Short mmCIF file of C-alpha atoms in Angstrom, two decimals:
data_model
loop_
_atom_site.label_atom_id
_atom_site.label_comp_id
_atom_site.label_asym_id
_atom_site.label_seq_id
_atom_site.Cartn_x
_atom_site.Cartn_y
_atom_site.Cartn_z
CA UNK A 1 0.00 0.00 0.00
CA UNK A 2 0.90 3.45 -0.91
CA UNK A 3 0.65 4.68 2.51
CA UNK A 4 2.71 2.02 4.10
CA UNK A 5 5.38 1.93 1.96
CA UNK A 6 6.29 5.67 1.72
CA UNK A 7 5.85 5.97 5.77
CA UNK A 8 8.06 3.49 5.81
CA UNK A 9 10.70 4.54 3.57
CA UNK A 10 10.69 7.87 5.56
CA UNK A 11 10.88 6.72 8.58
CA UNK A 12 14.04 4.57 7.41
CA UNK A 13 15.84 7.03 5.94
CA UNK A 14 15.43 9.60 8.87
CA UNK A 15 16.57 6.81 11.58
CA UNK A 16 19.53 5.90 10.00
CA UNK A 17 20.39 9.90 9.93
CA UNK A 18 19.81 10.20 13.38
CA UNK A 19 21.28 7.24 14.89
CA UNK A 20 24.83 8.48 13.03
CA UNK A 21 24.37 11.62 14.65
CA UNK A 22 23.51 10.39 18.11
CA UNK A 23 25.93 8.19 18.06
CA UNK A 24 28.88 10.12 17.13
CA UNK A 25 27.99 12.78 19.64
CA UNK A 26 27.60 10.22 22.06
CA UNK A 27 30.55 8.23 21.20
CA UNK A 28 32.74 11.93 21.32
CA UNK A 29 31.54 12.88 24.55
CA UNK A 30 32.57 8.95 25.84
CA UNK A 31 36.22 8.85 24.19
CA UNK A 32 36.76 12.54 26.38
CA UNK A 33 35.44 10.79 29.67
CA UNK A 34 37.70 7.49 29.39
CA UNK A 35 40.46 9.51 28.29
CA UNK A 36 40.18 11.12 31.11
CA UNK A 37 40.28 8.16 32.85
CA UNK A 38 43.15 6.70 31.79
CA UNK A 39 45.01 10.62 32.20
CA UNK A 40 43.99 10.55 35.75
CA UNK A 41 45.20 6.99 36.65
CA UNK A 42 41.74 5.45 36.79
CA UNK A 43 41.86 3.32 33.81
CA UNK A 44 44.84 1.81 31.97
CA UNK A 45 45.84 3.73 28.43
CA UNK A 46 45.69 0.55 26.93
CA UNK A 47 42.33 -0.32 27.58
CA UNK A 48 41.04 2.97 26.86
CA UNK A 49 39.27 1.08 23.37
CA UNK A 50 37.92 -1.24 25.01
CA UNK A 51 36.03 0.58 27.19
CA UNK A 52 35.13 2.94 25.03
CA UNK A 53 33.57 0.58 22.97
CA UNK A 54 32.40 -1.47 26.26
CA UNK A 55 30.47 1.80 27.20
CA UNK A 56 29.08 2.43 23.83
CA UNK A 57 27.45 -1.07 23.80
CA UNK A 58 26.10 -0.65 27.39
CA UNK A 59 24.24 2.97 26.52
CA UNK A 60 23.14 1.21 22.53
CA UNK A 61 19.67 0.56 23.77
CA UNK A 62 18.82 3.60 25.22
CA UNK A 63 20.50 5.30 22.01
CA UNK A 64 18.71 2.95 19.87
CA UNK A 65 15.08 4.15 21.57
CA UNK A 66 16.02 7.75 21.49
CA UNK A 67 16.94 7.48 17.55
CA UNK A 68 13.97 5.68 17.10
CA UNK A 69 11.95 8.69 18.85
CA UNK A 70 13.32 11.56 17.17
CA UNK A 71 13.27 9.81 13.73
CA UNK A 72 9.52 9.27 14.22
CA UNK A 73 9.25 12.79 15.65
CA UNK A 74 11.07 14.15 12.91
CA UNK A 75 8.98 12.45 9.88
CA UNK A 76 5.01 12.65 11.03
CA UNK A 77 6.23 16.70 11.63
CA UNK A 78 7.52 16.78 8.79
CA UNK A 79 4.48 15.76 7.26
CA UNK A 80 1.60 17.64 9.42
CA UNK A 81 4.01 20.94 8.26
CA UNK A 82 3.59 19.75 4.68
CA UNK A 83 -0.09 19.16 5.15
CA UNK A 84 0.59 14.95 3.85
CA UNK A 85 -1.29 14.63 7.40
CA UNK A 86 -4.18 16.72 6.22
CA UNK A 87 -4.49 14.73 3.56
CA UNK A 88 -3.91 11.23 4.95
CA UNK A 89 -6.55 12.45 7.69
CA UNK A 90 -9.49 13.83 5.13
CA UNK A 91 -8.95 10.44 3.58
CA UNK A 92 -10.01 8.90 5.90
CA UNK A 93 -6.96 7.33 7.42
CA UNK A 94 -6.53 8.42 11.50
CA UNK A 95 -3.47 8.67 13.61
CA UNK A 96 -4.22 4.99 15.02
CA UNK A 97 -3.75 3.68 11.74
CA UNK A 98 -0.06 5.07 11.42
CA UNK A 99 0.52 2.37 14.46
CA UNK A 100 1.25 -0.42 12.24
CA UNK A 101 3.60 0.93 9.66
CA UNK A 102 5.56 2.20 12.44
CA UNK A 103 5.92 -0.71 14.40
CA UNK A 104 6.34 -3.00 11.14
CA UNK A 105 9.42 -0.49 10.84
CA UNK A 106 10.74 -0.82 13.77
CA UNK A 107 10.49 -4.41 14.76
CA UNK A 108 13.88 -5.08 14.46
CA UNK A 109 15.28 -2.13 16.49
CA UNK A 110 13.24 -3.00 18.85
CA UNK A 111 14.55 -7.03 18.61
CA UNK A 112 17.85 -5.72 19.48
CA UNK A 113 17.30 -3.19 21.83
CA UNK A 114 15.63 -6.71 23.77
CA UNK A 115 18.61 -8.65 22.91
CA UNK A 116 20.88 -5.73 24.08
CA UNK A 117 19.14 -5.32 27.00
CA UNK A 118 19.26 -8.96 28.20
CA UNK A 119 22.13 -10.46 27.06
CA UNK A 120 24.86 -7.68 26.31
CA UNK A 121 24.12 -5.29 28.39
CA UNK A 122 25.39 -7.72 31.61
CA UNK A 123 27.84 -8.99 29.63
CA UNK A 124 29.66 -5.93 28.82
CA UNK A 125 29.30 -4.78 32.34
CA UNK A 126 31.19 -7.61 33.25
CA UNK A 127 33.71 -7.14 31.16
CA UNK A 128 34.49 -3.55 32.07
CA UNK A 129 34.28 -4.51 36.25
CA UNK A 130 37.03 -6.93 35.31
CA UNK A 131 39.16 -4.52 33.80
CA UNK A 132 39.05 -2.27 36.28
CA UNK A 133 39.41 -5.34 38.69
CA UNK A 134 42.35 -6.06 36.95
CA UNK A 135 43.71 -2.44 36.93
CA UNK A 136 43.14 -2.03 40.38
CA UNK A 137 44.89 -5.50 41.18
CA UNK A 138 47.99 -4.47 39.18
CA UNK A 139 51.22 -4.56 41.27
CA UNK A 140 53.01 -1.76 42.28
CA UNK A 141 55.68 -2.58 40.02
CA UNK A 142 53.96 -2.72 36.93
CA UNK A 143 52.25 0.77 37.48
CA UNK A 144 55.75 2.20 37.56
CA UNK A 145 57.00 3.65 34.41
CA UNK A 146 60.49 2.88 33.82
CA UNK A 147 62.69 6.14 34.77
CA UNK A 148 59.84 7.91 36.96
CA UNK A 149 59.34 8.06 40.40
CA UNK A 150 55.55 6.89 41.17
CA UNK A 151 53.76 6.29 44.24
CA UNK A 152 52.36 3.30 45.47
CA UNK A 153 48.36 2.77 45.95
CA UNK A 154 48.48 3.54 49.11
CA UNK A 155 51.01 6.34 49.33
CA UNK A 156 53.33 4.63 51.15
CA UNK A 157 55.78 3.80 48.66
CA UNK A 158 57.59 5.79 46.56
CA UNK A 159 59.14 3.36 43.43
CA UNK A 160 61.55 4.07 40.66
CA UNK A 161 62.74 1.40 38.12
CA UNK A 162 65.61 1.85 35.24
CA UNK A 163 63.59 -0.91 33.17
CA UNK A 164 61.14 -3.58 33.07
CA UNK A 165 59.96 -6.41 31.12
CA UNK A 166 56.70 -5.80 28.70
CA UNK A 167 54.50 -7.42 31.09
CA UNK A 168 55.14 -5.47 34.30
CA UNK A 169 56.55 -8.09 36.59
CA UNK A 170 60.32 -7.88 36.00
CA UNK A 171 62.41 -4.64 36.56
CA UNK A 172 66.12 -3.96 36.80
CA UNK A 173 67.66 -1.50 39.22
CA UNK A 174 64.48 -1.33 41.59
CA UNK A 175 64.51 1.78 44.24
CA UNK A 176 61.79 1.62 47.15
CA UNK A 177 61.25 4.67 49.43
CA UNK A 178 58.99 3.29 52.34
CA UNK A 179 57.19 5.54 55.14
CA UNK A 180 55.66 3.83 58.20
CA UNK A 181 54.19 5.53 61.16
CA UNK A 182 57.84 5.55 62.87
CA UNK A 183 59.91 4.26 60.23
CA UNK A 184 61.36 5.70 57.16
CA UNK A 185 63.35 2.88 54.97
CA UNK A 186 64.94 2.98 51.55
CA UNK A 187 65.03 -0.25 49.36
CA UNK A 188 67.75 -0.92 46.12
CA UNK A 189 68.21 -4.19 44.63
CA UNK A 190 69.10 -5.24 41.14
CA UNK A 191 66.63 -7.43 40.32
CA UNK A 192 63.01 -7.35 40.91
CA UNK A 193 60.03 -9.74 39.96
CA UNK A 194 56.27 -10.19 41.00
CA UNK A 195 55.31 -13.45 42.17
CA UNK A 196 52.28 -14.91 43.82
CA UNK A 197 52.43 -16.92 46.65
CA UNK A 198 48.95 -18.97 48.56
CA UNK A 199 46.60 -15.96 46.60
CA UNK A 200 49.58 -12.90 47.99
CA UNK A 201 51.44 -10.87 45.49
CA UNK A 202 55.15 -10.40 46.33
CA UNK A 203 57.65 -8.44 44.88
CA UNK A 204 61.06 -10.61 44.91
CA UNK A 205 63.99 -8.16 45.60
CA UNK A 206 67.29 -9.62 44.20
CA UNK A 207 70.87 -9.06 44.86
CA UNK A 208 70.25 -5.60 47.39
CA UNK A 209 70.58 -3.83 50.37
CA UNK A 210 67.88 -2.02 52.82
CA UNK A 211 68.79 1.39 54.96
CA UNK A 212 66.17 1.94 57.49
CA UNK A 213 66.00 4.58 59.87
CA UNK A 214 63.14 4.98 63.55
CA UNK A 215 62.61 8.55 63.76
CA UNK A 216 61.68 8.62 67.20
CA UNK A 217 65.06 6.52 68.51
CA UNK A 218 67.23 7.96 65.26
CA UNK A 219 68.56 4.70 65.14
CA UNK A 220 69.61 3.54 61.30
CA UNK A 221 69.81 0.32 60.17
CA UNK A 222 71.99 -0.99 57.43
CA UNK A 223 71.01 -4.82 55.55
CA UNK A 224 72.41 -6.33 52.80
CA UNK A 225 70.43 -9.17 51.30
CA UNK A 226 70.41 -11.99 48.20
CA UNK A 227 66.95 -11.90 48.22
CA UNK A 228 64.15 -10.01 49.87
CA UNK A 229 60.60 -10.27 49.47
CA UNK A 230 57.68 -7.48 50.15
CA UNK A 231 53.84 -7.77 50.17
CA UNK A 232 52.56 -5.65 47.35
CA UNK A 233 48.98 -5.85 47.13
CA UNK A 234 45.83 -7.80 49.14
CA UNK A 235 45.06 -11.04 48.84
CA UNK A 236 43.56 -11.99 45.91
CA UNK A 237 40.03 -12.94 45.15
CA UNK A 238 38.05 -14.18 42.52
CA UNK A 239 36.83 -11.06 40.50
CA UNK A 240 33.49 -12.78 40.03
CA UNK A 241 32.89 -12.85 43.71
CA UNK A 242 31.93 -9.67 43.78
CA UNK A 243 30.40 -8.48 40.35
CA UNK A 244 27.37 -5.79 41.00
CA UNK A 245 23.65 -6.63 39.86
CA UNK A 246 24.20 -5.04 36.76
CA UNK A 247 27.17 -7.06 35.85
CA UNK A 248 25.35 -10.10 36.42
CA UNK A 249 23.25 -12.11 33.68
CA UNK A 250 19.83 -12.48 33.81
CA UNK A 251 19.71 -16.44 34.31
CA UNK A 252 21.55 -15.27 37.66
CA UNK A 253 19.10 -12.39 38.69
CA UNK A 254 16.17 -15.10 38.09
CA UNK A 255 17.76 -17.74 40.04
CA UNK A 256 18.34 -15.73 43.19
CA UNK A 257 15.29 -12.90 43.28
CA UNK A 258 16.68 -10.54 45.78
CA UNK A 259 15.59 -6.92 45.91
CA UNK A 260 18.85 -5.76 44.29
CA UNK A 261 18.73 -8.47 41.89
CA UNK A 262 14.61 -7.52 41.15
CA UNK A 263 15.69 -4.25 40.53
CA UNK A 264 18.37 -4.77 38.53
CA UNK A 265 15.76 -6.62 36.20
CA UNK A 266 12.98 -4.21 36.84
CA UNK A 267 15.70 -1.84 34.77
CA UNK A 268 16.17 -4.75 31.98
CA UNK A 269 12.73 -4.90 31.24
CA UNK A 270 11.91 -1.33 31.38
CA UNK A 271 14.49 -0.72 28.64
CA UNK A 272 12.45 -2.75 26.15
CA UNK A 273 9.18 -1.81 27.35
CA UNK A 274 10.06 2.02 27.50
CA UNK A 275 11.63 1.55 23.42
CA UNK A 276 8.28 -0.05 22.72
CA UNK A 277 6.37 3.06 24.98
CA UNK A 278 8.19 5.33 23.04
CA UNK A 279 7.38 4.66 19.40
CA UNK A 280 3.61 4.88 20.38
CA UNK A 281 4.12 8.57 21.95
CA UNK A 282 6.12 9.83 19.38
CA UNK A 283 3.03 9.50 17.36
CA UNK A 284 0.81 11.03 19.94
CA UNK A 285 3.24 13.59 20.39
CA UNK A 286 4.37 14.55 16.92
CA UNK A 287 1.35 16.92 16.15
CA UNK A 288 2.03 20.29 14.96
CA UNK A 289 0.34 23.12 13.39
CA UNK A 290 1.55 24.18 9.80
CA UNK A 291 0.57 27.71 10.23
CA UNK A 292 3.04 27.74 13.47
CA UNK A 293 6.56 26.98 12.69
CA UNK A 294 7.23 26.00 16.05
CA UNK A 295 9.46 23.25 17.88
CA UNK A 296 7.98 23.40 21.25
CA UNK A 297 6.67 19.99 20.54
CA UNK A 298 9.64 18.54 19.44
CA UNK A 299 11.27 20.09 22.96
CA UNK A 300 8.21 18.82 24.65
CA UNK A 301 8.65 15.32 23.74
CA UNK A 302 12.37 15.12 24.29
CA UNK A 303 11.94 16.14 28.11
CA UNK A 304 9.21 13.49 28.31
CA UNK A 305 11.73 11.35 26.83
CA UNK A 306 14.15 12.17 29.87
CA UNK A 307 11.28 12.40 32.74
CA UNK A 308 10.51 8.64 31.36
CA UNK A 309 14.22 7.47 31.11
CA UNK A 310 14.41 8.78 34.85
CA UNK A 311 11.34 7.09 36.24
CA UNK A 312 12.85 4.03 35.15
CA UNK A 313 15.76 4.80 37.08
CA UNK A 314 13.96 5.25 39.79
CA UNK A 315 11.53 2.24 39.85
CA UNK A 316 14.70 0.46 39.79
CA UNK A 317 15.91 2.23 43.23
CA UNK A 318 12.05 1.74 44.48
CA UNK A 319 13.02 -2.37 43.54
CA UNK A 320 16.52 -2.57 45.11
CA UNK A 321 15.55 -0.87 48.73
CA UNK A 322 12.85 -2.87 48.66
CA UNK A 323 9.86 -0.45 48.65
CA UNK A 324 7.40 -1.45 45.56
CA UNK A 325 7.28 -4.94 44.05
CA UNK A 326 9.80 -5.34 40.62
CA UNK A 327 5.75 -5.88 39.23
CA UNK A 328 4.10 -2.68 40.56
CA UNK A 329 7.13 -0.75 39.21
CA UNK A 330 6.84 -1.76 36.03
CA UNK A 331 3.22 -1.81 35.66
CA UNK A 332 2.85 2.16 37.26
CA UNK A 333 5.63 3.52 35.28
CA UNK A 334 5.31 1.68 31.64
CA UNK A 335 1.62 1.30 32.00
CA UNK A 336 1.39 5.01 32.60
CA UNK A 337 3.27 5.60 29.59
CA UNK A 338 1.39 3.43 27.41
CA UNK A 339 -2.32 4.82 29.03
CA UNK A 340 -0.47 8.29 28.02
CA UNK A 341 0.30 7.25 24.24
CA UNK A 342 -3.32 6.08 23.58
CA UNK A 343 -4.73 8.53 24.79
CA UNK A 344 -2.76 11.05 23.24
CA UNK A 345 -3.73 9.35 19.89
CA UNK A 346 -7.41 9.05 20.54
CA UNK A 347 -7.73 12.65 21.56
CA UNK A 348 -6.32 13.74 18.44
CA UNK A 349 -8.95 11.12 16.43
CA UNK A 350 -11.53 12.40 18.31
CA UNK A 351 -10.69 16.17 17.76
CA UNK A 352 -11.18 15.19 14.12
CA UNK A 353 -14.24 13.11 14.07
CA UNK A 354 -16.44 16.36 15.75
CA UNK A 355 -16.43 18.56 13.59
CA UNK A 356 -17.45 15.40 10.84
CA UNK A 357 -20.16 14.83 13.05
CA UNK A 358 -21.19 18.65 13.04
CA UNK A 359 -20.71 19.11 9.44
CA UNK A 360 -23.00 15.56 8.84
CA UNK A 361 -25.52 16.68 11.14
CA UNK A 362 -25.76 20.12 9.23
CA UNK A 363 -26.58 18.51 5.69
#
């Protein structure tokens, strides 16, 4: 049909336009942050792509529903300011009956905003936890950069290495500064390596010798040594012990229903329900007068788009502190929306149908 297929092909054509757009400023603004990151020590410089492009996969869905709402936005305005709505409407046709075109166009969006939702979006949190697990975990060694002094995690250290080997856990020419609470001590050995002994990093001083001073006695104390070994990080632990909700898949969430876990899924589902809640206001919403050349609409809908976006965020705080059910949350805030969307749509029809009525009641 004539009307289908040219909806359709509009609709198309506009979301592909916006989702470039939306993405790249999206994608810009997320490169900045992690670079930041990895500048201020919180991320490693070469991980910096992979969470960049861990990031952009966790935020897809919600990009995915907002390209999906301004492209719909965008056409059936585009069309009430070209009067094609004026004419689709005196031919009978109402705004109900644009439902089906649009959802037969965006099926598949909405497909993988579900599949997103689900399956990556744990996945990929769980990827980026580990990283910065495994950041976090590094040994002091390896965070040193060969010919710069650098602190230790926890201040106490002060390390300086002529070289190491590419994978952080052998260095040559290894000076420690150390700073206790009535201590000072200084540390220089020729060798150095990271090993891990019953789940405790070491660092394996080689071939050295160990000044240490009490400030409160003055006494110093002079130790030459073949080998030396220092604790240089906490015991370790499985990573996995300790993933957050979010990092977690949803098999796991089902299998053990607490409130955090509820929540967590409360936030899952509310993704693809609010993409779905979404396409249906962006029809309600799109009306516009062609005599006004106005975007209040269009500015309109995009805060409802955030209001919604935060509900969900907090139905899924409601969930995890246990104050509403993970099925009261979703029904008040996505059944609210949806309530919203048809009514929005049969206000408009019925604005229409009066003055038909009137004018059929005249003749």
């Amino acid at each position: 049909m004539l009307f289908d297929s040219t909806l359709r092909r509009d609709l198309a054509r506009t979301f592909g336009a916006t989702v470039v757009v939306i993405l790249t400023i999206v994608l810009t603004m997320m490169l900045i942050r992690t670079l930041g990151m990895a500048a201020g020590g919180k991320a490693a410089p070469q991980d910096v792509v992979l969470l960049l492009g861990y990031t952009a996969l966790a935020h897809l869905p919600t990009m995915l529903a907002l390209s999906m709402f301004v492209a719909i936005m965008g056409t059936l305005g585009r069309m009430y300011r070209d009067s094609e709505m004026a004419i689709w409407f005196a031919s009978g046709v109402s705004l109900s009956r644009f439902v089906r075109p649009v959802l037969r166009t965006t099926w598949p969006v909405l497909l993988v905003v579900m599949l997103l939702s689900l399956l990556v979006w744990p996945w990929v949190n769980e990827r980026s936890a580990l990283l910065k697990d495994q950041f976090e975990r590094r040994s002091n060694l390896s965070r040193v950069t060969p010919g710069q002094f650098e602190a230790s995690a926890d201040g106490n250290r002060v390390f300086f290495i002529e070289r190491n080997s590419p994978d952080g856990t052998d260095g040559r020419n290894v000076f420690i500064y150390g700073r206790l609470k009535d201590s000072e001590s200084v540390t220089t050995s020729r060798t150095g390596r990271v090993e891990v002994e019953d789940e405790n990093r070491y660092l394996r001083l080689g071939d050295g010798q160990r000044n240490e001073i009490d400030r409160k006695s003055a006494e110093r104390t002079l130790s030459r040594f073949d080998r030396y070994d220092v604790i240089v990080g906490d015991r370790l632990a499985s990573p996995t012990d300790d993933l957050p909700p979010k990092a977690r898949s949803t098999m796991a969430l089902l299998s053990k229903p607490t409130p955090e876990h509820l929540g967590e899924l409360a936030w899952r589902l509310g993704l693809i329900l609010a993409a779905t809640n979404m396409v249906l206001l962006a029809i309600g919403l799109a009306s516009t007068n062609p005599r006004r050349a106005s975007n209040w609409n269009l500015i309109f809908a995009l805060l409802t788009f955030i209001v919604y976006y935060n509900l969900i965020s907090l139905s899924r705080a409601w969930v995890s502190n246990g104050k509403l059910g993970m099925g009261s949350a979703l029904l008040i805030t996505h059944g609210a929306a949806l309530l919203l969307a048809m009514y929005l749509m049969w206000r408009q029809d019925a604005a229409r149908r009066l003055p038909r009525r009137a004018a059929a009641a005249v003749t």
